[in-house]
Every structure is written in structure tokens, then in C-alpha cells.
Coordinates of C-alpha atoms and ligand atoms in Angstrom, one line a residue:
X185 CA 58.3 75.8 157.5
X186 CA 61.7 74.3 158.2
X187 CA 64.1 73.6 155.4
X188 CA 62.7 70.1 155.0
X189 CA 63.1 70.2 151.2
X190 CA 66.2 68.2 150.4
X191 CA 68.3 69.8 147.7
X192 CA 69.4 67.6 144.9
X193 CA 72.6 69.4 145.3
X194 CA 73.1 68.2 148.8
X195 CA 71.4 70.2 151.5
X196 CA 71.6 73.9 152.4
X197 CA 75.2 75.1 152.2
X198 CA 76.9 75.4 155.5
X199 CA 77.7 79.1 154.9
X200 CA 74.1 80.0 154.0
X201 CA 73.0 83.0 156.1
X202 CA 69.8 82.5 158.1
X203 CA 68.1 85.4 156.3
X204 CA 68.6 83.6 152.9
X205 CA 67.5 80.2 154.3
X206 CA 64.3 81.7 155.7
X207 CA 63.5 83.5 152.5
X208 CA 64.1 80.3 150.4
X209 CA 61.8 78.4 152.8
X210 CA 59.0 81.1 152.4
X211 CA 59.3 81.0 148.7
X212 CA 59.3 77.2 148.6
X213 CA 56.2 77.2 150.7
X214 CA 54.5 79.5 148.2
X215 CA 55.7 78.0 144.9
X216 CA 55.8 74.3 146.0
X217 CA 58.7 73.1 143.9
X218 CA 59.5 69.4 143.6
X219 CA 63.2 70.1 144.5
X220 CA 65.4 72.8 145.8
X221 CA 68.9 73.2 144.4
X222 CA 71.3 75.6 146.0
X223 CA 73.8 76.6 143.2
X224 CA 77.5 76.6 144.1
X225 CA 78.6 77.9 140.7
X226 CA 81.1 75.1 140.0
X227 CA 81.8 73.9 136.5
X228 CA 80.5 70.4 137.4
X229 CA 77.2 71.9 138.4
X230 CA 76.8 74.0 135.2
X231 CA 77.9 71.1 133.0
X232 CA 75.2 68.9 134.7
X233 CA 72.5 71.6 134.2
X234 CA 73.5 72.0 130.6
X235 CA 73.3 68.2 130.1
X236 CA 69.9 68.1 131.5
X237 CA 68.7 70.9 129.2
X238 CA 70.3 69.1 126.2
X239 CA 68.5 65.9 127.2
X240 CA 65.2 67.7 127.4
X241 CA 66.0 69.3 124.0
X242 CA 65.7 72.8 125.4
X243 CA 69.4 73.3 124.5
X244 CA 70.8 72.2 121.2
X245 CA 74.6 71.6 120.9
X246 CA 76.0 73.4 117.9
X247 CA 78.8 72.1 115.7
X248 CA 81.4 70.9 118.2
X249 CA 84.3 71.3 115.7
X250 CA 83.7 74.8 114.5
X251 CA 81.8 76.0 117.6
X252 CA 83.1 74.0 120.5
X253 CA 81.0 74.2 123.7
X254 CA 78.4 76.4 122.0
X255 CA 74.7 75.9 122.4
X256 CA 71.5 77.2 121.0
X257 CA 68.4 78.0 123.1
X258 CA 65.1 78.9 121.4
X259 CA 62.9 81.0 123.5
X260 CA 59.1 81.1 123.3
X261 CA 58.4 83.3 120.2
X262 CA 56.4 85.7 122.3
X263 CA 59.3 86.1 124.8
X264 CA 62.2 87.7 122.9
X265 CA 62.8 91.1 124.5
X266 CA 62.2 93.3 127.5
X267 CA 58.6 94.2 128.2
X268 CA 58.7 97.8 129.4
X269 CA 54.9 98.1 129.6
X270 CA 54.9 95.2 132.0
X271 CA 57.8 96.5 134.1
X272 CA 56.9 98.3 137.3
X273 CA 58.6 100.2 140.1
X274 CA 56.6 99.8 143.3
X275 CA 57.4 102.5 145.8
X276 CA 55.3 103.4 148.8
X277 CA 54.9 106.9 147.4
X278 CA 53.9 106.9 143.7
X279 CA 55.8 110.1 143.1
X280 CA 59.1 108.4 144.0
X281 CA 58.8 106.2 140.9
X282 CA 58.3 109.2 138.7
X283 CA 56.5 109.7 135.4
X284 CA 59.3 107.7 133.8
X285 CA 58.1 104.4 135.4
X286 CA 55.0 102.4 135.5
X287 CA 54.0 102.2 139.2
X288 CA 52.0 99.9 141.3
X289 CA 51.3 100.1 145.0
X290 CA 53.8 97.7 146.7
X291 CA 51.1 95.8 148.6
X292 CA 48.9 95.4 145.6
X293 CA 51.9 94.4 143.5
X294 CA 53.0 91.7 146.1
X295 CA 49.5 90.4 146.2
X296 CA 49.3 90.2 142.4
X297 CA 52.6 88.5 142.1
X298 CA 52.2 86.1 145.0
X299 CA 48.9 84.9 143.4
X300 CA 50.9 84.1 140.3
X301 CA 53.8 82.5 142.2
X302 CA 51.4 80.3 144.2
X303 CA 52.2 76.7 143.3
X304 CA 53.9 77.8 140.1
X305 CA 57.0 75.5 140.6
X306 CA 55.0 72.3 141.1
X307 CA 57.0 69.5 139.5
X308 CA 59.9 71.9 138.9
X309 CA 63.2 72.6 140.5
X310 CA 63.7 75.8 142.5
X311 CA 67.2 77.0 142.0
X312 CA 68.8 79.3 144.6
X313 CA 71.3 81.5 142.7
X314 CA 73.6 83.6 145.0
X315 CA 75.5 86.2 142.9
X316 CA 77.8 89.1 143.3
X317 CA 77.6 92.1 141.1
X318 CA 81.2 93.3 140.8
X319 CA 84.5 91.8 141.9
X320 CA 84.0 89.6 145.0
X321 CA 86.5 91.7 147.0
X322 CA 85.3 95.2 145.9
X323 CA 83.7 97.5 148.4
X324 CA 81.6 98.8 145.5
X325 CA 80.1 95.3 144.7
X326 CA 76.6 94.2 145.8
X327 CA 75.2 90.8 146.4
X328 CA 71.9 89.3 145.5
X329 CA 70.1 85.9 145.4
X330 CA 67.9 85.0 142.5
X331 CA 65.4 82.2 143.0
X332 CA 64.3 80.8 139.7
X333 CA 62.7 77.7 138.2
X334 CA 64.7 78.1 134.9
X335 CA 67.9 76.2 134.4
X336 CA 68.5 78.4 131.3
X337 CA 68.5 81.4 133.7
X338 CA 70.9 79.7 136.0
X339 CA 73.4 78.9 133.2
X340 CA 73.2 82.6 132.0
X341 CA 73.6 83.9 135.6
X342 CA 76.7 81.7 135.9
X343 CA 78.2 83.5 132.9
X344 CA 76.9 87.0 133.6
X345 CA 77.8 87.3 137.3
X346 CA 80.2 85.9 140.0
X347 CA 77.8 83.2 141.0
X348 CA 77.9 80.6 143.7
X349 CA 79.5 79.8 147.0
X350 CA 81.8 82.9 147.2
X351 CA 78.9 85.2 146.6
X352 CA 76.9 83.5 149.3
X353 CA 79.8 83.9 151.7
X354 CA 79.8 87.6 150.9
X355 CA 76.2 87.9 151.8
X356 CA 77.1 86.4 155.2
X357 CA 79.6 89.2 155.7
X358 CA 77.4 91.9 154.3
X359 CA 74.0 91.0 155.7
X360 CA 72.1 92.8 153.0
X361 CA 71.2 91.2 149.7
X362 CA 68.7 91.8 146.9
X363 CA 65.9 89.2 146.8
X364 CA 65.0 88.4 143.3
X365 CA 62.2 85.9 142.7
X366 CA 61.7 84.6 139.2
X367 CA 59.5 82.0 137.5
X368 CA 58.9 81.5 133.8
X369 CA 55.3 80.5 134.8
X370 CA 53.5 79.5 131.6
X371 CA 55.2 82.2 129.5
X372 CA 51.8 83.7 128.8
X373 CA 52.2 87.4 128.0
X374 CA 48.9 88.0 129.9
X375 CA 50.7 86.8 133.1
X376 CA 54.0 88.5 132.6
X377 CA 55.2 91.2 135.1
X378 CA 58.5 92.5 136.2
X379 CA 58.1 94.2 139.5
X380 CA 60.7 96.2 141.5
X381 CA 60.5 97.1 145.2
X382 CA 63.5 99.4 145.7
X383 CA 62.7 100.1 149.3
X384 CA 62.7 96.4 150.1
X385 CA 65.6 95.6 147.8
X386 CA 63.3 93.0 146.1
X387 CA 62.4 92.0 142.6
X388 CA 59.5 89.7 141.5
X389 CA 59.5 88.6 137.8
X390 CA 57.0 86.2 136.3
X391 CA 56.2 84.8 132.9
X392 CA 59.4 85.5 130.9
X393 CA 62.7 83.8 130.4
X394 CA 64.3 86.6 128.4
X395 CA 67.6 88.2 129.5
X396 CA 66.6 91.6 130.8
X397 CA 63.3 90.2 132.3
X398 CA 64.8 87.1 133.9
X399 CA 68.5 87.5 134.6
X400 CA 67.6 89.6 137.6
X401 CA 71.2 90.6 138.4
X402 CA 71.3 92.6 135.2
X403 CA 68.8 95.4 134.5
X404 CA 66.6 94.7 137.5
X405 CA 69.3 94.7 140.2
X406 CA 72.3 96.4 138.7
X407 CA 70.3 99.3 137.2
X408 CA 66.8 99.7 138.6
X409 CA 67.4 98.7 142.3
X410 CA 71.0 100.0 142.2
X411 CA 70.0 103.4 140.8
X412 CA 67.7 103.8 143.7
X413 CA 70.4 102.8 146.2
X414 CA 73.0 104.9 144.4
X415 CA 70.8 108.0 144.8
X416 CA 70.5 107.4 148.5
X417 CA 74.2 106.7 148.9
X418 CA 75.7 109.3 146.5
X419 CA 77.0 107.2 143.6
X420 CA 75.7 106.4 140.1
X421 CA 74.4 103.1 138.6
X422 CA 74.5 103.6 134.8
X423 CA 73.7 101.9 131.5
X424 CA 77.3 102.3 130.3
X425 CA 80.1 100.4 128.8
X426 CA 83.6 101.0 130.2
X427 CA 86.7 100.8 128.1
X428 CA 90.4 101.5 128.5
X429 CA 92.0 103.4 125.7
X430 CA 95.8 103.2 125.5
X431 CA 97.7 105.7 123.3
X432 CA 100.8 104.9 121.4
X433 CA 102.7 106.6 124.2
X434 CA 101.4 104.0 126.6
X435 CA 99.0 106.3 128.5
X436 CA 95.6 104.8 129.3
X437 CA 92.4 106.7 129.7
X438 CA 89.2 105.0 130.9
X439 CA 86.0 106.0 129.3
X440 CA 82.4 105.1 130.1
X441 CA 79.6 105.5 127.5
X442 CA 75.9 105.4 127.7
X443 CA 73.9 104.5 124.6
X444 CA 70.4 103.0 124.5
X445 CA 70.1 99.2 124.0
X446 CA 71.4 97.9 120.6
X447 CA 73.2 101.1 119.7
X448 CA 76.6 99.5 119.6
X449 CA 77.9 99.6 123.2
X450 CA 79.4 96.1 122.8
X451 CA 81.0 97.1 119.5
X452 CA 82.6 100.2 121.0
X453 CA 83.7 98.4 124.1
X454 CA 85.5 95.9 121.9
X455 CA 86.8 98.2 119.2
X456 CA 89.7 97.2 117.1
X457 CA 91.7 100.2 115.9
X458 CA 91.9 100.6 112.1
X459 CA 95.4 99.9 110.7
X460 CA 96.3 103.6 110.2
X461 CA 95.8 104.2 113.9
X462 CA 98.4 101.6 114.8
X463 CA 99.7 101.8 118.3
X464 CA 96.3 102.6 119.8
X465 CA 94.7 99.8 121.9
X466 CA 91.2 99.4 123.3
X467 CA 90.6 97.1 126.2
X468 CA 87.2 96.1 127.6
X469 CA 86.1 96.5 131.2
X470 CA 82.4 96.2 130.5
X471 CA 79.8 96.5 127.7
X472 CA 76.5 97.3 129.4
X473 CA 76.5 98.5 133.0
X474 CA 78.8 100.7 135.1
X475 CA 78.7 101.6 138.8
X476 CA 80.5 104.9 139.4
X477 CA 81.8 106.1 142.7
X478 CA 83.4 109.4 143.6
X479 CA 86.8 108.5 145.1
X480 CA 88.7 110.1 147.9
X481 CA 91.0 111.6 145.3
X482 CA 88.0 113.5 143.7
X483 CA 88.0 111.3 140.6
X484 CA 85.1 109.1 139.5
X485 CA 85.9 105.4 139.8
X486 CA 84.1 102.8 137.7
X487 CA 83.4 99.1 138.1
X488 CA 81.6 96.7 135.8
X489 CA 79.1 94.8 138.0
X490 CA 78.9 92.1 135.4
X491 CA 81.1 89.2 134.4
X492 CA 79.9 88.4 131.0
X493 CA 78.3 89.8 127.8
X494 CA 74.7 89.4 126.8
X495 CA 75.1 90.9 123.4
X496 CA 73.1 91.4 120.3
X497 CA 74.1 88.8 117.7
X498 CA 72.9 90.2 114.3
X499 CA 75.4 92.4 112.6
X500 CA 78.4 90.7 114.3
X501 CA 81.0 89.9 111.7
X502 CA 84.8 90.1 111.2
X503 CA 84.5 93.8 110.1
X504 CA 82.0 95.2 112.6
X505 CA 83.5 93.5 115.7
X506 CA 86.2 91.0 115.0
X507 CA 86.8 90.5 118.7
X508 CA 83.2 89.5 119.4
X509 CA 83.1 87.5 116.2
X510 CA 86.0 85.4 117.4
X511 CA 84.9 85.4 121.0
X512 CA 81.6 83.8 120.3
X513 CA 83.1 80.8 118.4
X514 CA 83.4 78.8 121.6
X515 CA 81.9 78.5 125.1
X516 CA 78.9 80.6 124.0
X517 CA 75.2 80.3 124.7
X518 CA 73.2 81.6 121.7
X519 CA 69.6 82.5 122.0
X520 CA 67.2 82.7 119.0
X521 CA 69.8 82.6 116.2
X522 CA 69.3 80.5 113.0
X523 CA 71.4 77.4 112.1
X524 CA 73.1 76.3 108.9
X525 CA 73.2 72.8 107.4
X526 CA 76.5 72.3 109.2
X527 CA 74.8 73.0 112.5
X528 CA 76.6 76.3 112.9
X529 CA 74.8 79.4 114.3
X530 CA 73.8 81.9 111.6
X531 CA 72.5 85.5 111.8
X532 CA 71.8 88.4 109.5
X533 CA 75.0 90.4 108.9
X534 CA 77.2 87.4 109.4
X535 CA 78.2 87.6 105.7
X536 CA 79.0 83.9 105.3
X537 CA 77.0 80.7 105.3
X538 CA 73.3 80.1 104.6
X539 CA 70.6 79.5 107.2
X540 CA 68.5 76.4 106.8
X541 CA 66.5 76.6 110.1
X542 CA 65.2 79.9 111.5
X543 CA 65.2 81.1 115.1
X544 CA 61.9 79.4 115.7
X545 CA 63.2 76.1 114.5
X546 CA 61.2 76.3 111.2
X547 CA 62.8 75.6 107.8
X548 CA 64.1 79.0 106.8
X549 CA 61.8 81.0 104.5
X550 CA 62.6 84.7 103.9
X551 CA 58.9 85.4 103.5
X552 CA 58.5 84.6 107.2
X553 CA 61.0 87.3 108.3
X554 CA 64.6 87.2 109.3
X555 CA 66.4 83.9 110.0
X556 CA 67.8 85.1 113.3
X557 CA 65.6 87.2 115.6
X558 CA 66.8 90.8 115.4
X559 CA 67.2 90.7 119.2
X560 CA 68.9 87.3 119.3
X561 CA 71.7 87.2 121.8
X562 CA 75.0 85.7 122.8
X563 CA 75.9 85.0 126.4
X564 CA 79.6 84.6 127.0
X565 CA 82.1 85.1 129.7
X566 CA 83.9 88.5 129.6
X567 CA 87.2 86.6 130.0
X568 CA 86.7 85.0 126.6
X569 CA 87.3 88.5 125.0
X570 CA 91.0 88.6 124.0
X571 CA 91.0 92.3 124.8
X572 CA 89.5 91.8 128.3
X573 CA 91.1 94.3 130.6
X574 CA 92.3 92.6 133.8
X575 CA 91.5 96.0 135.5
X576 CA 87.9 94.8 135.4
X577 CA 88.7 92.7 138.4
X578 CA 90.4 95.5 140.3
X579 CA 88.4 96.0 143.5
X580 CA 89.1 99.8 143.3
X581 CA 87.7 100.1 139.8
X582 CA 89.2 102.4 137.2
X583 CA 89.3 106.2 137.2
X584 CA 87.3 107.8 134.4
X585 CA 88.7 110.5 132.1
X586 CA 85.6 110.9 130.1
X587 CA 81.9 109.9 129.8
X588 CA 80.1 109.8 126.5
X589 CA 76.4 110.0 125.9
X590 CA 74.9 109.1 122.6
X591 CA 71.9 107.9 120.7
X592 CA 70.9 106.8 117.2
X593 CA 69.9 110.0 115.4
X594 CA 69.6 110.5 111.6
X595 CA 69.8 114.3 111.8
X596 CA 70.9 117.3 113.9
X597 CA 73.3 115.9 116.6
X598 CA 76.9 116.2 115.5
X599 CA 79.5 113.4 115.5
X600 CA 80.9 114.7 118.8
X601 CA 80.6 117.7 121.0
X602 CA 81.8 118.4 124.5
X603 CA 80.1 119.8 127.5
X604 CA 81.4 123.1 129.0
X605 CA 80.9 121.9 132.5
X606 CA 79.6 118.9 134.5
X607 CA 76.1 120.5 134.8
X608 CA 76.0 121.2 131.1
X609 CA 77.0 117.5 130.5
X610 CA 74.1 116.4 132.7
X611 CA 71.8 118.4 130.5
X612 CA 73.4 116.8 127.4
X613 CA 72.8 113.3 129.0
X614 CA 69.2 114.2 130.0
X615 CA 68.5 115.2 126.5
X616 CA 69.6 112.0 124.8
X617 CA 67.2 110.8 122.3
X618 CA 67.4 107.7 120.0
X619 CA 65.5 105.9 117.4
X620 CA 64.2 102.7 119.0
X621 CA 65.6 99.3 118.3
X622 CA 64.6 95.7 118.7
X623 CA 65.8 95.2 122.3
X624 CA 62.4 96.2 123.6
X625 CA 59.0 95.2 122.4
X626 CA 57.9 98.4 120.9
X627 CA 57.8 100.1 117.5
X628 CA 61.3 100.2 115.9
X629 CA 62.8 103.4 114.5
X630 CA 60.8 106.0 116.5
X631 CA 62.7 108.9 118.1
X632 CA 62.3 108.7 121.8
X633 CA 63.9 110.6 124.7
X634 CA 66.1 108.3 126.6
X635 CA 68.1 110.3 129.2
X636 CA 71.5 108.8 129.9
X637 CA 70.1 105.7 128.1
X638 CA 68.3 105.0 131.4
X639 CA 64.6 105.5 130.4
X640 CA 63.8 101.8 130.8
X641 CA 66.2 101.4 133.8
X642 CA 66.0 104.2 136.3
X643 CA 64.2 102.8 139.3
X644 CA 63.4 106.3 140.6
X645 CA 62.0 109.6 139.5
X646 CA 64.1 111.1 136.8
X647 CA 64.1 114.4 138.7
X648 CA 65.8 112.7 141.7
X649 CA 68.1 110.8 139.4
X650 CA 69.4 114.1 137.7
X651 CA 69.7 115.8 141.1
X652 CA 71.9 112.9 142.1
X653 CA 74.1 113.4 139.0
X654 CA 74.4 117.1 139.9
X655 CA 75.3 116.3 143.5
X656 CA 77.9 113.6 142.5
X657 CA 79.5 116.2 140.2
X658 CA 79.9 118.5 143.2
X659 CA 82.0 115.9 145.0
X660 CA 84.4 115.6 142.1
X661 CA 87.5 117.8 142.0
X662 CA 88.8 116.0 138.9
X663 CA 85.5 115.1 137.1
X664 CA 85.6 113.2 133.8
X665 CA 84.8 115.4 130.8
X666 CA 81.4 114.8 129.4
X667 CA 80.8 114.4 125.6
X668 CA 77.9 113.5 123.3
X669 CA 78.5 111.4 120.2
X670 CA 76.3 110.3 117.3
X671 CA 77.6 107.6 114.9
X672 CA 74.3 107.3 113.1
X673 CA 73.9 110.5 111.1
X674 CA 72.5 110.0 107.6
X675 CA 72.2 112.0 104.4
X676 CA 69.0 112.6 102.4
X677 CA 69.4 109.4 100.6
X678 CA 69.6 107.5 103.9
X679 CA 73.3 106.7 103.7
X680 CA 75.3 106.9 106.9
X681 CA 77.7 109.9 106.9
X682 CA 80.2 108.2 109.2
X683 CA 81.6 104.7 108.8
X684 CA 81.3 103.9 112.5
X685 CA 82.8 100.7 114.1
X686 CA 86.6 100.8 114.3
X687 CA 86.7 104.3 112.8
X688 CA 85.0 105.6 115.9
X689 CA 88.4 105.5 117.5
X690 CA 89.2 108.7 115.5
X691 CA 86.5 110.4 117.5
X692 CA 87.8 109.0 120.8
X693 CA 91.3 110.2 119.8
X694 CA 90.0 113.8 119.7
X695 CA 88.3 113.2 123.0
X696 CA 91.6 112.1 124.6
X697 CA 93.3 115.1 123.2
X698 CA 90.7 117.3 124.9
X699 CA 91.2 115.5 128.1
X700 CA 94.9 115.9 128.0
X701 CA 94.6 119.6 126.9
X702 CA 96.4 118.9 123.7
X703 CA 93.9 120.4 121.3
X704 CA 91.7 123.4 121.2
X705 CA 88.1 123.4 120.1
X706 CA 85.4 125.5 118.5
X707 CA 83.1 127.0 121.1
X708 CA 79.5 126.8 120.0
X709 CA 76.2 127.3 121.7
X710 CA 75.8 123.6 122.3
X711 CA 79.4 123.0 123.5
X712 CA 82.9 122.4 122.1
X713 CA 83.3 120.9 118.7
X714 CA 86.3 119.8 116.7
X715 CA 87.1 121.6 113.5
X716 CA 87.5 119.4 110.5
X717 CA 91.3 119.5 110.7
X718 CA 91.3 118.5 114.4
X719 CA 90.1 115.0 113.5
X720 CA 92.6 112.4 112.4
X721 CA 91.1 111.3 109.0
X722 CA 94.2 109.8 107.4
X723 CA 93.3 106.9 105.2
X724 CA 89.6 107.6 105.5
X725 CA 87.4 108.6 102.6
X726 CA 84.1 110.3 103.5
X727 CA 81.3 111.3 101.1
X728 CA 81.6 114.8 99.8
X729 CA 80.2 117.2 102.4
X730 CA 79.8 114.5 105.0
X731 CA 82.4 116.0 107.4
X732 CA 80.8 119.5 107.3
X733 CA 77.4 118.0 108.0
X734 CA 78.8 115.9 110.9
X735 CA 80.4 118.9 112.6
X736 CA 77.8 121.5 111.8
X737 CA 75.6 123.1 114.4
X738 CA 72.2 123.9 112.9
X739 CA 71.1 126.8 115.1
X740 CA 67.4 126.7 114.1
X741 CA 67.3 123.0 114.5
X742 CA 68.9 123.3 118.0
X743 CA 66.5 126.0 119.1
X744 CA 63.8 123.5 118.2
X745 CA 65.6 120.7 119.9
X746 CA 66.1 122.7 123.1
X747 CA 62.4 123.5 123.1
X748 CA 61.6 119.8 122.8
X749 CA 64.1 119.0 125.6
X750 CA 62.3 121.6 127.6
X751 CA 58.9 120.0 127.0
X752 CA 60.3 116.7 128.0
X753 CA 62.0 117.9 131.1
X754 CA 58.7 119.7 132.1
X755 CA 57.2 116.3 132.5
X756 CA 59.4 116.0 135.6
X757 CA 58.8 119.5 136.8
X758 CA 57.8 118.8 140.4
X759 CA 61.3 117.4 141.0
X760 CA 63.4 118.9 138.2
X761 CA 66.6 120.3 139.6
X762 CA 66.6 124.1 138.8
X763 CA 70.3 123.8 137.7
X764 CA 69.2 121.6 134.8
X765 CA 66.6 124.1 133.6
X766 CA 69.1 126.9 134.1
X767 CA 71.6 125.1 131.8
X768 CA 68.9 124.6 129.2
X769 CA 68.0 128.3 129.3
X770 CA 71.6 129.2 129.0
X771 CA 72.1 127.1 125.9
X772 CA 68.9 128.4 124.4
X773 CA 70.0 132.0 125.0
X774 CA 73.3 131.4 123.3
X775 CA 71.6 129.8 120.3
X776 CA 69.4 132.9 119.9
X777 CA 72.3 135.4 120.1
Ligands
LIG836 O1 67.7 94.0 128.7 S1 68.7 93.2 128.2 O2 69.8 93.2 129.1 O3 68.2 91.8 128.1 C1 69.3 93.7 126.7 C2 69.3 95.2 126.6 O4 68.3 95.8 126.4 O5 70.4 95.8 126.8
LIG837 MN1 71.7 97.2 127.8

């Protein structure tokens, strides 16, 4: 079929590559939209889309005095988080998807999805959304096109990516692009699937409008498809924040950190130093995803493929994350928060105001659960962050001094410990475990292994993924140092042992002093740890015994942990790199001696 469908945004852009036009035609023939709209990413376009959503009451303007240009979107109550049990990696060979993914045969998956997409856009607009993950002029960036029938998705993509004409131009130059097809369908959880075809650079997502399921540039492209490509090409696509840490002497170290969803990546990326650590400065490159490339100088260079934040709202306040708290007071799209009588957004942990309407639009009644959904989100441009690091736009990326892994664990794992080598650090990352949160639809608070915080996002067999980590390490003559942190230790009464938030800078400070060789450390079987006097604790009062607990290595507990890690790794045994198992055995032997 020719491109007979007239776009309500003019016709097909002059710079649209043939391959894109043909694909749009095919999809239009299948989905039968009433209109096709090629997005150019201009402010006029986004304003018009927003106005149409306001008119249809899908978007509610919030108080224009206190929250200028802020809006509330309420999703279907059954569509509020990622759906891991409905997310598939469809590789020709089932083994390539690994035991870490749900798999479906690609042909069967296409047939299943195409049956769902058939006619699904009747009466709707098909939006063509060209986007670039990463700075438009970076060799590390990758382009994609998302076709969607959701204007809410378009508005989000415009914030979260470099979206529009320039991205389309880059496809022309590049030739390759990721094809992401999305429809909200009828939002029925029975007809909801998120399918990835890494060998075809394609994604098909049906039946959900939620962030990670529907903004296909994010987890689907920048993590699942990209981790597959990264393995083939010798780089890393990771679920990591990137920050720049400037010391009082004016020296900046870039750090990437992998924590599972809703474990505080956004808060750490936007950390405001406590007053006693005056002179230190944290700048944000990214809060969720990092693409890491070995550079010609033997260092590891990082870019943030995203252009905005899709952050968890509850808990955000002037103390936990003042930058975010101020950032989301304008130009922000809220999803599933509550509202006050003054038509201001409200969420648990905000500490001021009173909700009158809950996230489902009902009069607020505590008996019906929290006012804001625990996974309610803000979408906002990264440039709205006053501590946005302009280096985020540097096409070369930033060189990493350190990588942190971490999870939410009540017991055992110390506040911080450092790997003895790259391979040891890969084992540390592979063993990450965390108590689950509300970002995915599963039970909350259960300890689950989440290697490199990538369990839901690695679009390949974990064995192959770790092998790639090990081989990237071999290319680095100046590798970043690898650390593991845990801000979430608790005592027997359930109280946190460490205050977290801005105080985490004290831990980063020790990390920098390790990187610069300014401090020694205790060598323990699990790695290097600070002694109590190595941490800068001035002006901080911890509970009696807390510091000892935070820096202790419980040998018996770690022997048990290493056995559990071993059992977990054994699930990947057919492709488990022997170096990883060798590291585990080495640690275990040291623990026993
Ligand atoms: O998957 S989302 O990007 O929507 C949120 C998250 O889990 O990090
Ligand atoms: Mn995330």
C-alpha cells in the first residue's frame, strides 16, 4: 500500500527514509488508523497534543499558579507498573534468551501480536515517533521509531528522548533503527504483551500505556534490545544512573550505579550534599540508564541515552530530594498521584498538604489504600534539574572512575565494600539481590536476585551477559573501580541503620579516596572495606552499634550467601563464564580460612 493516508501533521516528512515510510505503511495497513501523524517534536506539536488530551479529559491541568505547566494523567487502575510475566524475549534459539527471560518463538510471537494489532487503531491516530537515544551527535547513540496510538506516550517520549525531525534525519544517515510498535489496545490485562525481537531490532507492545511497557525507547530499546546489541559489539547497556562528583579541590569523578527499580537511583543521581560536606557537588548525567563504551584510552565512557526522568513520586520531599522536589513544580507530567483541594498534586511522603482525591479520581479514603499509587511517576525534562550536568550532552560521554552495585537488603551486606579486581566486581554485580518494590507487579518486600539490577531488562542469556562484562573488562587498561553499597540495612527493631539520602555522600567520599589512592582499606574475604575511622562522620549521629553493624563482615552469613549465589548462578550453568565461578570459589575459600 502506498502512503495514501494523509497525516494531520502534513504529509510524510521530506527527510523520512524509505525504510521508515514502508514500515509505517505496513503497520497502517494492519492497524487501520483513522489518521497518521508524523511527529516532529516541536513545542507547537506537543502543546497541541496536550490540549487535545485536556479536552478529552485524559489530562488534568494542575494548579497553574503553584504548579505551572503541570498535568495529571490517571492510568487504568490495572495498568500501573511493568508486567514482567507478560514480557518476552523472542530469539530464534530459545537458549539465547536464557532462563532469565520468558521466551516465545519469534514467528509465533509475531503471529500472536499481529492478531492483536489487526484493526486495533480504527478510529484512532497512529503517531510516528522518531527518537534518538543519546546525544544526536554522539557515535554511541542509537535511533528508533515508535509507532503508537497513545498521545500520552508521545508526550512522554518527547520529554524522555530526543524526539522528532532531528532523530529522523539521523536514521537517514544511519540506516538502522529499532522498530517499536505499540498500541494501548483495550488495556485488558488478558491482551497485554511486551515482545522483543533482538535479532530484528524490533519491539511489539500491546495493551498497556505504562512507562516501562509503553515508552519503548526506555527499558525495551535502551536496555533489552541494546544489551543484546552491546554484547555483539563489545559494550554495555546498563540499568544505571550516572553522576559527576566534584570535590572541594575541583576534581570531578564520574560514577555509575546500578540499583533495582525504586531503590533510590534518582535520589542518588540528584544528591544534595549535607551542610558539613560543604564544597562537594553532585551533578546529574542520568538517573536510570547508562550505555558504557571502552574508549581508545582504555577508560570506560558513559552516556545517558535518555533526556528526561520518569521517577517515582512517593517519598519525594524537600529532605529526601530537594532538587527533584523543586524540579517537579513546573513543566511536569504526573501519573497516578492524588490531588489536594487546591488542585495541587499530592503523594505519600510529601509531608505537607492533604489529599482530597486519590490516584483513581475517587474521594480520598485511607481505607481504600494510599492516596497516590506507590508507583506513581513524574515525567520531566532532565534540563529542569538545576544540577543537570551539561556533560550529559557531550557526544564522547564521560569517563567513569567507579561503578556501584546495590540493592535493598535488611541484613548482611555492608554499607560499602570494594571489589579486588574487575572480575571480582562482576561477581559482586551478579550476586546483587534486593527486596522487591512497587515498580513491577509482583509481591513487594521479597528478596530476589537481580544481577546488575538487570533481571527484568537483560535481553539475552545472563551467562552471555556476564561473559560480555568480563570481556569488556579485558579491554580496559584504566577500568573504573567496582563497589557494592547497601543504604537499606536495618536493626532488629526494623529501624534503618544508615540515614541514607544526602548522607550517602559520605560513602561516595570514601569511594573517591579509594579511587585516588588516598586511603587504605581493610582487606576482607568479600573485598575491601573502610574502617569506622575512614568514613567522614562529622555532624552525624548514628544509633549505638550501627556503624559496627554496617561495616561488619559476618563470615557464616557470607558463606551461606556465597552458596546461595552459587545456586543462583548454577541456573545459568550452560553459559556461565568459568571466571565467574572461579571468583565465587575464591571468595568462598577465603571465607572458610
Ligand atoms: O520500567 S519503568 O521505566 O517504567 C520504571 C522502572 O521500573 O524503572
Ligand atoms: Mn529503572
